[in-house]
mmCIF file of C-alpha atoms in Angstrom:
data_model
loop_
_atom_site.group_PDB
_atom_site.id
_atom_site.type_symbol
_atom_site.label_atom_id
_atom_site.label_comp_id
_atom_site.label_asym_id
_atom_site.label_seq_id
_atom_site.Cartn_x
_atom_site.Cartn_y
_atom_site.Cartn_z
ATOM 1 C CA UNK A 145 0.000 0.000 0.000
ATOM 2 C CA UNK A 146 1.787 3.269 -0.926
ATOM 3 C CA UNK A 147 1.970 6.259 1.758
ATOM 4 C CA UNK A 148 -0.313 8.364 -0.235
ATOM 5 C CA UNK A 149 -3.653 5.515 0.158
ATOM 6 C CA UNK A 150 -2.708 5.342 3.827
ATOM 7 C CA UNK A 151 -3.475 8.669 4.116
ATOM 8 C CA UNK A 152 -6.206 8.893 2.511
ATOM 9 C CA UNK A 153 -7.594 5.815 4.345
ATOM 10 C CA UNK A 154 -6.877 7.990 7.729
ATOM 11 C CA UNK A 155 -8.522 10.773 6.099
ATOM 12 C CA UNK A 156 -11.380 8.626 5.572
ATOM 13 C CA UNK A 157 -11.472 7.503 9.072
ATOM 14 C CA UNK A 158 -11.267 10.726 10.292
ATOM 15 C CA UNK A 159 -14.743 12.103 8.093
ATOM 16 C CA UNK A 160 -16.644 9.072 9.474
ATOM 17 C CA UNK A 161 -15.243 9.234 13.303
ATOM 18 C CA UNK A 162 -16.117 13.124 12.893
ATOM 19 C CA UNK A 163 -19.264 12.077 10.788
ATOM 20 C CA UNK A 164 -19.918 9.906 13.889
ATOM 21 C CA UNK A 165 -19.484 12.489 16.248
ATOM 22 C CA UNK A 166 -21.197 15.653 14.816
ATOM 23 C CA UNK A 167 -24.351 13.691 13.633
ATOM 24 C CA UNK A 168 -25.954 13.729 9.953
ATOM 25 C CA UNK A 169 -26.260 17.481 10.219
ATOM 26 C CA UNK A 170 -22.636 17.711 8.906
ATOM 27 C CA UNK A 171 -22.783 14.680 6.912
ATOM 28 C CA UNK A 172 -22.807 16.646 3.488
ATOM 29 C CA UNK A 173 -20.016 18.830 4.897
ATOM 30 C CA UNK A 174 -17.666 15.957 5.725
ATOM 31 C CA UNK A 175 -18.110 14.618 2.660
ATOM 32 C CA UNK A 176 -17.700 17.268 0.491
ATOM 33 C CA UNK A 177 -14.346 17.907 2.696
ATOM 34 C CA UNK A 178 -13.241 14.076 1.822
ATOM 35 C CA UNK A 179 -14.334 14.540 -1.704
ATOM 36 C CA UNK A 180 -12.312 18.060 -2.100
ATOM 37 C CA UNK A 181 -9.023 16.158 -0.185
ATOM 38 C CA UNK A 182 -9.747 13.318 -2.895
ATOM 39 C CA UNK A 183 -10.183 15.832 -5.532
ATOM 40 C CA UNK A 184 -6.757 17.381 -4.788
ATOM 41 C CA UNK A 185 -4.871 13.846 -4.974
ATOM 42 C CA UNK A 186 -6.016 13.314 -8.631
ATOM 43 C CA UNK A 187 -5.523 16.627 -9.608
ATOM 44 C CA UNK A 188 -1.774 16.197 -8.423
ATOM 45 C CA UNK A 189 -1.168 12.378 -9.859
ATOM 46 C CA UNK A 190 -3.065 13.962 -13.581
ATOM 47 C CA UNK A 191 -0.571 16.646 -13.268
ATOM 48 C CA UNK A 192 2.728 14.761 -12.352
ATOM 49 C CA UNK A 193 1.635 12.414 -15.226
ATOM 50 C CA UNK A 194 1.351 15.125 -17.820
ATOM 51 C CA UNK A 195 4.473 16.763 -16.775
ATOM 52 C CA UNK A 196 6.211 13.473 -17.215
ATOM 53 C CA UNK A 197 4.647 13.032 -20.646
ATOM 54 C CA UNK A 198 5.422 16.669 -21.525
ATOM 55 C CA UNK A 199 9.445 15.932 -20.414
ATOM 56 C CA UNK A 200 9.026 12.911 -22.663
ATOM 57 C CA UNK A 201 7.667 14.675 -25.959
ATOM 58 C CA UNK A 202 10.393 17.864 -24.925
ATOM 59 C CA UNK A 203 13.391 15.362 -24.817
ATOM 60 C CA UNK A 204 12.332 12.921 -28.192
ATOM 61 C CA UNK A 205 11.424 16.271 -30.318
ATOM 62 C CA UNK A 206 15.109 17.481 -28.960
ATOM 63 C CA UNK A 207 16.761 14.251 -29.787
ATOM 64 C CA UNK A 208 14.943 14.237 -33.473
ATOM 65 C CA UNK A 209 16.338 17.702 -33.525
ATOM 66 C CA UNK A 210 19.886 16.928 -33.016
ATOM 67 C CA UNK A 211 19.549 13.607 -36.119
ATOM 68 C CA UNK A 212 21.486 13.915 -38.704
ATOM 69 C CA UNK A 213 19.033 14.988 -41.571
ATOM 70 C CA UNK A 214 19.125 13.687 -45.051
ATOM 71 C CA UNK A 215 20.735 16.181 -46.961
ATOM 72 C CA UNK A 216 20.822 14.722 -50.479
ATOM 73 C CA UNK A 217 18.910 16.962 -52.833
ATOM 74 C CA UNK A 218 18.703 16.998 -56.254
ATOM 75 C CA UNK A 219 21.069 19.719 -56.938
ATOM 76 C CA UNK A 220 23.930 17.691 -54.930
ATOM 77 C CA UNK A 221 23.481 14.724 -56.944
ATOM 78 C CA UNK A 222 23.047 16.568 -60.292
ATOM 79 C CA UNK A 223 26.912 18.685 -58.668
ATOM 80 C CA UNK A 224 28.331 14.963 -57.883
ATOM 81 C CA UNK A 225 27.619 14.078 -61.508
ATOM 82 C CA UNK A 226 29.320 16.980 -63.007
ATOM 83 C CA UNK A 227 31.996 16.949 -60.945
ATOM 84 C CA UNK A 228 32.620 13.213 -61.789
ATOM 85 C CA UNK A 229 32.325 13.528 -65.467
ATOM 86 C CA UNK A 230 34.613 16.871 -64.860
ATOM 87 C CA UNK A 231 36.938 14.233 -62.981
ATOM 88 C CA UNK A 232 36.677 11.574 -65.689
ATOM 89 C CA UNK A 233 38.915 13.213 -68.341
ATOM 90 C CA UNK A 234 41.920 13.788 -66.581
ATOM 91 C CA UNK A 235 41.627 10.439 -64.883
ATOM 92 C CA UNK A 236 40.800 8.897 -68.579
ATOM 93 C CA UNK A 237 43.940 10.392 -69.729
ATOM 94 C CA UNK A 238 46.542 9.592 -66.983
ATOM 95 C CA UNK A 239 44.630 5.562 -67.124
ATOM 96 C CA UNK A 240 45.243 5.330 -70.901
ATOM 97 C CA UNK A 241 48.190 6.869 -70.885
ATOM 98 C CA UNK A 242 50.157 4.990 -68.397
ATOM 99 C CA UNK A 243 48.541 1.745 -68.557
ATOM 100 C CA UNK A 244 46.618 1.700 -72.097
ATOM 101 C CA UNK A 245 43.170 0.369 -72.505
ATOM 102 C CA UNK A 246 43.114 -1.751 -68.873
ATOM 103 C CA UNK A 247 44.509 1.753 -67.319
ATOM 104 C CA UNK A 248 41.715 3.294 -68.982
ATOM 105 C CA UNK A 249 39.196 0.497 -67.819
ATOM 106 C CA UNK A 250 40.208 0.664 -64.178
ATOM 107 C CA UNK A 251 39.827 4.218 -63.967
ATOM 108 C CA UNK A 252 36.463 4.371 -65.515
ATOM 109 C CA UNK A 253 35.769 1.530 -63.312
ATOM 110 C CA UNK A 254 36.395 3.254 -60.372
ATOM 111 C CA UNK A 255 34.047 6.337 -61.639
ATOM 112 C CA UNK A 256 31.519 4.345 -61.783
ATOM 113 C CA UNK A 257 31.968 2.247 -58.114
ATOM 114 C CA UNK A 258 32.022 5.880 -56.829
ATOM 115 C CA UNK A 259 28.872 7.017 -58.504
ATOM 116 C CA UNK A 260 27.390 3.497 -57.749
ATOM 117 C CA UNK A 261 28.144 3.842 -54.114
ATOM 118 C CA UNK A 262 26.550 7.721 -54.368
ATOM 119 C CA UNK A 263 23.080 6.417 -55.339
ATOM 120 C CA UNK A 264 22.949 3.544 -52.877
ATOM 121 C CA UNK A 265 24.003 5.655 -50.218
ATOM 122 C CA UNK A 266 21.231 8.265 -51.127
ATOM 123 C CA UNK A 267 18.801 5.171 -52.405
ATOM 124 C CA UNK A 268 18.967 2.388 -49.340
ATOM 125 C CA UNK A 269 16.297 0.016 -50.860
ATOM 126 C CA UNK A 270 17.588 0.192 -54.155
ATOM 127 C CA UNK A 271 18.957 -3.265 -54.811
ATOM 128 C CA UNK A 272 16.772 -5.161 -52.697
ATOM 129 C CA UNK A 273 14.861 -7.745 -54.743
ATOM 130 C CA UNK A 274 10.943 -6.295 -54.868
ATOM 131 C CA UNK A 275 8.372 -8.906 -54.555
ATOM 132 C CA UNK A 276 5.271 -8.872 -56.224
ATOM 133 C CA UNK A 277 1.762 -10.036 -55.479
ATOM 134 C CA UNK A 278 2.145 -13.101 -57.470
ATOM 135 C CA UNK A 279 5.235 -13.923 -55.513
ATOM 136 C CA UNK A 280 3.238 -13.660 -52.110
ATOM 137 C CA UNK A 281 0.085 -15.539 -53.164
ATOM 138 C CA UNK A 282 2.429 -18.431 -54.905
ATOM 139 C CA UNK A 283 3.161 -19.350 -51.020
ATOM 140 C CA UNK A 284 -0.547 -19.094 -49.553
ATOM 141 C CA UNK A 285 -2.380 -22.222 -49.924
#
């Protein structure tokens, strides 16, 4: 039993020793004191509960504040692009150059890794294998 409902039981005691005591006269009295004492203990458990709740929504809507947002717009992917095609030639040149045709194959292969790993990193879901409706009803008997 926590402190707070012993109290309360003693407060109850105490309206029907008085109630007791002082006759039915005050009977509407007492128990409108009992109510208001009973009154006050919600009010204050409603209000410690909303406060908590309030502290709650306060610290997620801070912590969702402080995430890392996605920052990937069109107009960095479209700069990424030009920048790697702007990147391409000189790499092209120093690939074939040095190496011939496989320097010039690993180099473009590593443009396109890079711009590979670009879109998955801004596209998460992009290589996972979609499954259709046919797919799920194939396995529902």
């Amino acid at each position: 039993m926590d402190a707070r409902d012993a109290e309360l039981k003693k407060e109850l005691h105490a309206s029907l020793q008085a109630r007791r005591e002082l006759g039915e006269d005050y009977e509407s009295a007492l128990v409108d004191s009992f109510l208001e004492k009973v009154d006050q203990r919600i009010d204050g458990a409603v209000e410690r509960r909303v406060r908590r709740q309030l502290a709650e929504r306060q610290l997620t809507s801070a912590r969702d504040a402080r995430a890392p947002k996605a920052t990937d717009s069109w107009g960095e992917r479209f700069g990424f692009g030009i920048v790697s095609l702007v990147l391409a030639v000189p790499l092209s040149a120093i690939g074939g150059g040095v190496a011939g045709l496989p320097g010039l194959l690993v180099a473009w292969a590593g443009i396109v890794g890079v711009n590979v790993v670009q879109v998955v990193r801004g596209n998460p879901g992009l290589f996972r294998g979609r499954r259709s409706a046919r797919d799920d009803d194939a396995w529902e008997d």
